[in-house]
């Protein structure tokens, strides 16, 4: 008997700019198509996309001619309801499409480009068992294994390397009979398959295990009385509030408190999400955490390979509870239905904010929203909280717990501000170093201790100039000077990557008088050598830490004392715990104060405090030398005194007076176009229209300090919205004005982006 069934429609999210795609659900798939599941759909003439079903229904959409869903990707874990809601919140709040959120949230292996099917076979991670690798029958003992290597070395390089990697992971001394989780072995799928078919490698399913029992974590750290009090305070606040700020000085042992809270959650069968700023995501922390939580830790990093990211995603999705995800910004989008606690460490760190492409989300704020949706708690930790967070804590919106002493009797470092101009006058300055800094360094090295030097610029010299005619080298694509890098003897643009040779003669006056000016980390490293010929000096910045491995190598060498002096950019400031450091030098704090940004002072305070926090983490008192030409600048004085409250009072008063966050919300609007005239006109038109709605809450247009990047001219407009007025309504009005502007004659090609809560 034929039943005339109703047609079923599915709204599908595609990783694209515009939203709202509706497809027909073929009757054969009706049982499988559900909100959150991944589907394959046709788009345009020949493209096939992976999309996520947002909703399913029987109401026909307005347009008639619909295409059908091709298939349901049963292997990909469905996006659960909370995550879908989170995606929508992010799209709505940060003014982008849900598709753009999807693009950031799903590992690229699930997305259309390069989607090959093979990489999406998530079967191995789906069940609450985990695939482990062991040596197969054809490599079951020393002799067989040697033979296996022999065979492979001649013909199959990648298989040889795959097997070698596995043996290393299993333990070279005795790899037999042991197993290692597949996700830890970065062996390509095809290679693994071949190794298996030759019998060299075997797979084994290992139960992921039920939620841990408390005794599993028996070796947890003993807390100091101060830490106990803080832990107790956090628990108390969590009874009434969803978010708590742990404001603990550097070296106070915030991590140990996290560890205790994590153990509680895991024991209760809950997942924990532990967020770290990009660069602090080091082997150092993961190793420390693994000691306690072993295999339950799922690390996630943006520089992971595609396969490893997919694996982490799959593991999070398949977690039966009791999994700890440790990751950077984007791991806020990892799945997992059972989150009990979210920790955001170094919550003030600007790298939580994605400002380069949509979604321009702040992972800290998104984490708070996620936890709220999931019925979980959020713990924000920092020695220098963002002023927004601090105000939330002061007003009682967040719980507030402080930790004012360092762990284990270590004392806060002594901070000395050293005047560069006075030092020059007195003849107590050589190269970029005041005598005070050089003497303290010499003493530290003599005592077998280590030194860290911080300079906010990389490269050798931030610009080169002709000593005769004043010509400077600038980028042909960007309105910025080129930085001289001595190692490659070239000039580079830090905005677009343009690179060119250092001219032997000035292109303007043809005299051989082009000279590097100013100084970056590379120059510091070079000029330091003659002062300390015996010392081993290394540099940590984007030019030396070109990969995660190199980054970790430099850190670990310093940690083990192989290096005596570490010179670096803000990369060295974050969360590291080095035992041997007794002197920290800031070479030029003036740089930090010079930014034309309302956050400059807050940022400078945070950076100086974080750098200083690396000194003297054990019993001996550390010394921090801050070189500056403005020794009396209030922020320098506040950082030197370690007086966060004074900084906050001063800055908050200014923010209130000039109406800046946290007393208002901001949307940064950026217009870009290759033609300066066009972009200026577009910006003026938009600003004028916005003024008709928002009046004097509109600031600009104004070109940013670097007003041309990659050949495009830039204009900025700032929209300030009162805290107590509806933000979403303001954003809708803004979005409508942008659409209107771009649909008008002449401005179609102008790119307009909005950055909500810019940092
Ligand atoms: P923070 O993150 O607050 O700057 P850390 O968590 O890095 O501080 O702690 C500083 C140092 O003190 C680390 O080496 C850490 O291992 C040690 N430490 C802190 N608390 C404890 C504890 N309860 N037991 C043992 N060591 C601790
Ligand atoms: Zn010249
Ligand atoms: Zn450039």
mmCIF file of N, CA and C in Angstrom, residues 237-290:
data_model
loop_
_atom_site.group_PDB
_atom_site.id
_atom_site.type_symbol
_atom_site.label_atom_id
_atom_site.label_comp_id
_atom_site.label_asym_id
_atom_site.label_seq_id
_atom_site.Cartn_x
_atom_site.Cartn_y
_atom_site.Cartn_z
ATOM 1 N N UNK A 237 32.495 30.002 45.655
ATOM 2 C CA UNK A 237 31.900 30.903 44.660
ATOM 3 C C UNK A 237 31.092 30.132 43.619
ATOM 4 N N UNK A 238 31.588 28.955 43.252
ATOM 5 C CA UNK A 238 30.899 28.176 42.224
ATOM 6 C C UNK A 238 29.489 27.762 42.672
ATOM 7 N N UNK A 239 29.257 27.775 43.966
ATOM 8 C CA UNK A 239 27.898 27.448 44.421
ATOM 9 C C UNK A 239 26.889 28.450 43.893
ATOM 10 N N UNK A 240 27.330 29.716 43.828
ATOM 11 C CA UNK A 240 26.383 30.762 43.441
ATOM 12 C C UNK A 240 26.651 31.346 42.072
ATOM 13 N N UNK A 241 27.881 31.221 41.614
ATOM 14 C CA UNK A 241 28.211 31.888 40.347
ATOM 15 C C UNK A 241 28.779 30.892 39.350
ATOM 16 N N UNK A 242 28.621 31.248 38.087
ATOM 17 C CA UNK A 242 29.098 30.350 37.037
ATOM 18 C C UNK A 242 30.541 30.612 36.651
ATOM 19 N N UNK A 243 31.003 31.832 36.926
ATOM 20 C CA UNK A 243 32.358 32.188 36.518
ATOM 21 C C UNK A 243 33.135 32.712 37.715
ATOM 22 N N UNK A 244 34.381 32.253 37.855
ATOM 23 C CA UNK A 244 35.242 32.753 38.917
ATOM 24 C C UNK A 244 36.566 33.194 38.314
ATOM 25 N N UNK A 245 37.053 34.341 38.782
ATOM 26 C CA UNK A 245 38.379 34.806 38.387
ATOM 27 C C UNK A 245 39.367 34.456 39.494
ATOM 28 N N UNK A 246 40.409 33.707 39.121
ATOM 29 C CA UNK A 246 41.498 33.437 40.054
ATOM 30 C C UNK A 246 42.634 34.385 39.716
ATOM 31 N N UNK A 247 42.803 35.401 40.549
ATOM 32 C CA UNK A 247 43.823 36.422 40.334
ATOM 33 C C UNK A 247 45.005 36.069 41.227
ATOM 34 N N UNK A 248 45.985 35.393 40.628
ATOM 35 C CA UNK A 248 47.115 34.934 41.429
ATOM 36 C C UNK A 248 48.428 35.404 40.839
ATOM 37 N N UNK A 249 49.303 35.954 41.674
ATOM 38 C CA UNK A 249 50.572 36.486 41.181
ATOM 39 C C UNK A 249 51.362 35.402 40.450
ATOM 40 N N UNK A 250 52.322 35.830 39.638
ATOM 41 C CA UNK A 250 53.132 34.867 38.890
ATOM 42 C C UNK A 250 53.870 33.956 39.869
ATOM 43 N N UNK A 251 53.819 32.657 39.590
ATOM 44 C CA UNK A 251 54.517 31.716 40.454
ATOM 45 C C UNK A 251 53.720 31.317 41.685
ATOM 46 N N UNK A 252 52.455 31.702 41.734
ATOM 47 C CA UNK A 252 51.653 31.368 42.915
ATOM 48 C C UNK A 252 51.136 29.935 42.853
ATOM 49 N N UNK A 253 51.295 29.290 41.695
ATOM 50 C CA UNK A 253 50.873 27.897 41.587
ATOM 51 C C UNK A 253 49.399 27.750 41.216
ATOM 52 N N UNK A 254 48.961 28.555 40.262
ATOM 53 C CA UNK A 254 47.573 28.452 39.798
ATOM 54 C C UNK A 254 47.334 27.091 39.149
ATOM 55 N N UNK A 255 48.354 26.618 38.417
ATOM 56 C CA UNK A 255 48.210 25.346 37.721
ATOM 57 C C UNK A 255 47.859 24.211 38.676
ATOM 58 N N UNK A 256 48.491 24.223 39.858
ATOM 59 C CA UNK A 256 48.235 23.152 40.832
ATOM 60 C C UNK A 256 46.775 23.171 41.278
ATOM 61 N N UNK A 257 46.235 24.378 41.388
ATOM 62 C CA UNK A 257 44.822 24.483 41.762
ATOM 63 C C UNK A 257 43.942 23.953 40.632
ATOM 64 N N UNK A 258 44.318 24.288 39.402
ATOM 65 C CA UNK A 258 43.563 23.752 38.264
ATOM 66 C C UNK A 258 43.562 22.233 38.325
ATOM 67 N N UNK A 259 44.762 21.677 38.598
ATOM 68 C CA UNK A 259 44.907 20.222 38.579
ATOM 69 C C UNK A 259 43.932 19.568 39.566
ATOM 70 N N UNK A 260 43.805 20.174 40.734
ATOM 71 C CA UNK A 260 42.877 19.622 41.721
ATOM 72 C C UNK A 260 41.435 19.670 41.228
ATOM 73 N N UNK A 261 41.072 20.799 40.640
ATOM 74 C CA UNK A 261 39.702 20.936 40.145
ATOM 75 C C UNK A 261 39.438 19.978 38.979
ATOM 76 N N UNK A 262 40.451 19.810 38.143
ATOM 77 C CA UNK A 262 40.320 18.908 37.001
ATOM 78 C C UNK A 262 40.070 17.484 37.499
ATOM 79 N N UNK A 263 40.885 17.069 38.480
ATOM 80 C CA UNK A 263 40.748 15.708 39.009
ATOM 81 C C UNK A 263 39.336 15.460 39.524
ATOM 82 N N UNK A 264 38.788 16.449 40.214
ATOM 83 C CA UNK A 264 37.422 16.300 40.730
ATOM 84 C C UNK A 264 36.426 16.056 39.610
ATOM 85 N N UNK A 265 36.564 16.850 38.558
ATOM 86 C CA UNK A 265 35.622 16.738 37.448
ATOM 87 C C UNK A 265 35.761 15.396 36.742
ATOM 88 N N UNK A 266 37.009 15.008 36.475
ATOM 89 C CA UNK A 266 37.228 13.744 35.771
ATOM 90 C C UNK A 266 36.687 12.582 36.596
ATOM 91 N N UNK A 267 36.910 12.645 37.898
ATOM 92 C CA UNK A 267 36.401 11.577 38.766
ATOM 93 C C UNK A 267 34.890 11.501 38.708
ATOM 94 N N UNK A 268 34.260 12.649 38.517
ATOM 95 C CA UNK A 268 32.799 12.663 38.465
ATOM 96 C C UNK A 268 32.290 12.321 37.061
ATOM 97 N N UNK A 269 33.220 11.925 36.186
ATOM 98 C CA UNK A 269 32.794 11.538 34.847
ATOM 99 C C UNK A 269 32.524 12.703 33.917
ATOM 100 N N UNK A 270 33.056 13.878 34.281
ATOM 101 C CA UNK A 270 32.850 15.056 33.436
ATOM 102 C C UNK A 270 34.092 15.351 32.606
ATOM 103 N N UNK A 271 33.872 15.978 31.462
ATOM 104 C CA UNK A 271 34.999 16.444 30.659
ATOM 105 C C UNK A 271 35.433 17.823 31.146
ATOM 106 N N UNK A 272 36.708 18.124 30.893
ATOM 107 C CA UNK A 272 37.225 19.452 31.221
ATOM 108 C C UNK A 272 37.891 20.036 29.987
ATOM 109 N N UNK A 273 37.637 21.305 29.759
ATOM 110 C CA UNK A 273 38.295 22.025 28.665
ATOM 111 C C UNK A 273 39.252 23.024 29.296
ATOM 112 N N UNK A 274 40.519 22.923 28.929
ATOM 113 C CA UNK A 274 41.560 23.754 29.534
ATOM 114 C C UNK A 274 42.200 24.559 28.412
ATOM 115 N N UNK A 275 41.914 25.857 28.383
ATOM 116 C CA UNK A 275 42.418 26.692 27.298
ATOM 117 C C UNK A 275 43.685 27.427 27.697
ATOM 118 N N UNK A 276 44.597 27.526 26.741
ATOM 119 C CA UNK A 276 45.852 28.232 26.944
ATOM 120 C C UNK A 276 46.077 29.174 25.780
ATOM 121 N N UNK A 277 46.815 30.277 26.023
ATOM 122 C CA UNK A 277 47.129 31.125 24.874
ATOM 123 C C UNK A 277 48.059 30.368 23.926
ATOM 124 N N UNK A 278 47.975 30.690 22.688
ATOM 125 C CA UNK A 278 48.703 30.001 21.623
ATOM 126 C C UNK A 278 50.097 29.534 22.027
ATOM 127 N N UNK A 279 50.909 30.482 22.485
ATOM 128 C CA UNK A 279 52.314 30.174 22.585
ATOM 129 C C UNK A 279 52.669 29.426 23.868
ATOM 130 N N UNK A 280 51.853 29.610 24.878
ATOM 131 C CA UNK A 280 52.142 28.920 26.134
ATOM 132 C C UNK A 280 51.803 27.446 26.046
ATOM 133 N N UNK A 281 51.208 27.071 24.926
ATOM 134 C CA UNK A 281 50.812 25.687 24.743
ATOM 135 C C UNK A 281 52.063 24.876 24.458
ATOM 136 N N UNK A 282 52.819 24.657 25.496
ATOM 137 C CA UNK A 282 54.114 24.043 25.286
ATOM 138 C C UNK A 282 54.097 22.626 25.805
ATOM 139 N N UNK A 283 55.089 21.904 25.345
ATOM 140 C CA UNK A 283 55.318 20.574 25.868
ATOM 141 C C UNK A 283 55.431 20.642 27.377
ATOM 142 N N UNK A 284 55.974 21.758 27.864
ATOM 143 C CA UNK A 284 56.190 21.925 29.305
ATOM 144 C C UNK A 284 54.892 21.678 30.086
ATOM 145 N N UNK A 285 53.828 22.329 29.670
ATOM 146 C CA UNK A 285 52.593 22.172 30.436
ATOM 147 C C UNK A 285 51.939 20.821 30.205
ATOM 148 N N UNK A 286 51.898 20.397 28.942
ATOM 149 C CA UNK A 286 51.232 19.128 28.663
ATOM 150 C C UNK A 286 51.938 17.990 29.407
ATOM 151 N N UNK A 287 53.258 18.058 29.451
ATOM 152 C CA UNK A 287 54.003 17.016 30.163
ATOM 153 C C UNK A 287 53.640 17.028 31.646
ATOM 154 N N UNK A 288 53.526 18.239 32.196
ATOM 155 C CA UNK A 288 53.212 18.385 33.614
ATOM 156 C C UNK A 288 51.814 17.811 33.922
ATOM 157 N N UNK A 289 50.892 18.056 33.013
ATOM 158 C CA UNK A 289 49.512 17.611 33.208
ATOM 159 C C UNK A 289 49.395 16.104 32.987
ATOM 160 N N UNK A 290 50.158 15.628 31.999
ATOM 161 C CA UNK A 290 50.108 14.195 31.676
ATOM 162 C C UNK A 290 50.546 13.333 32.840
#
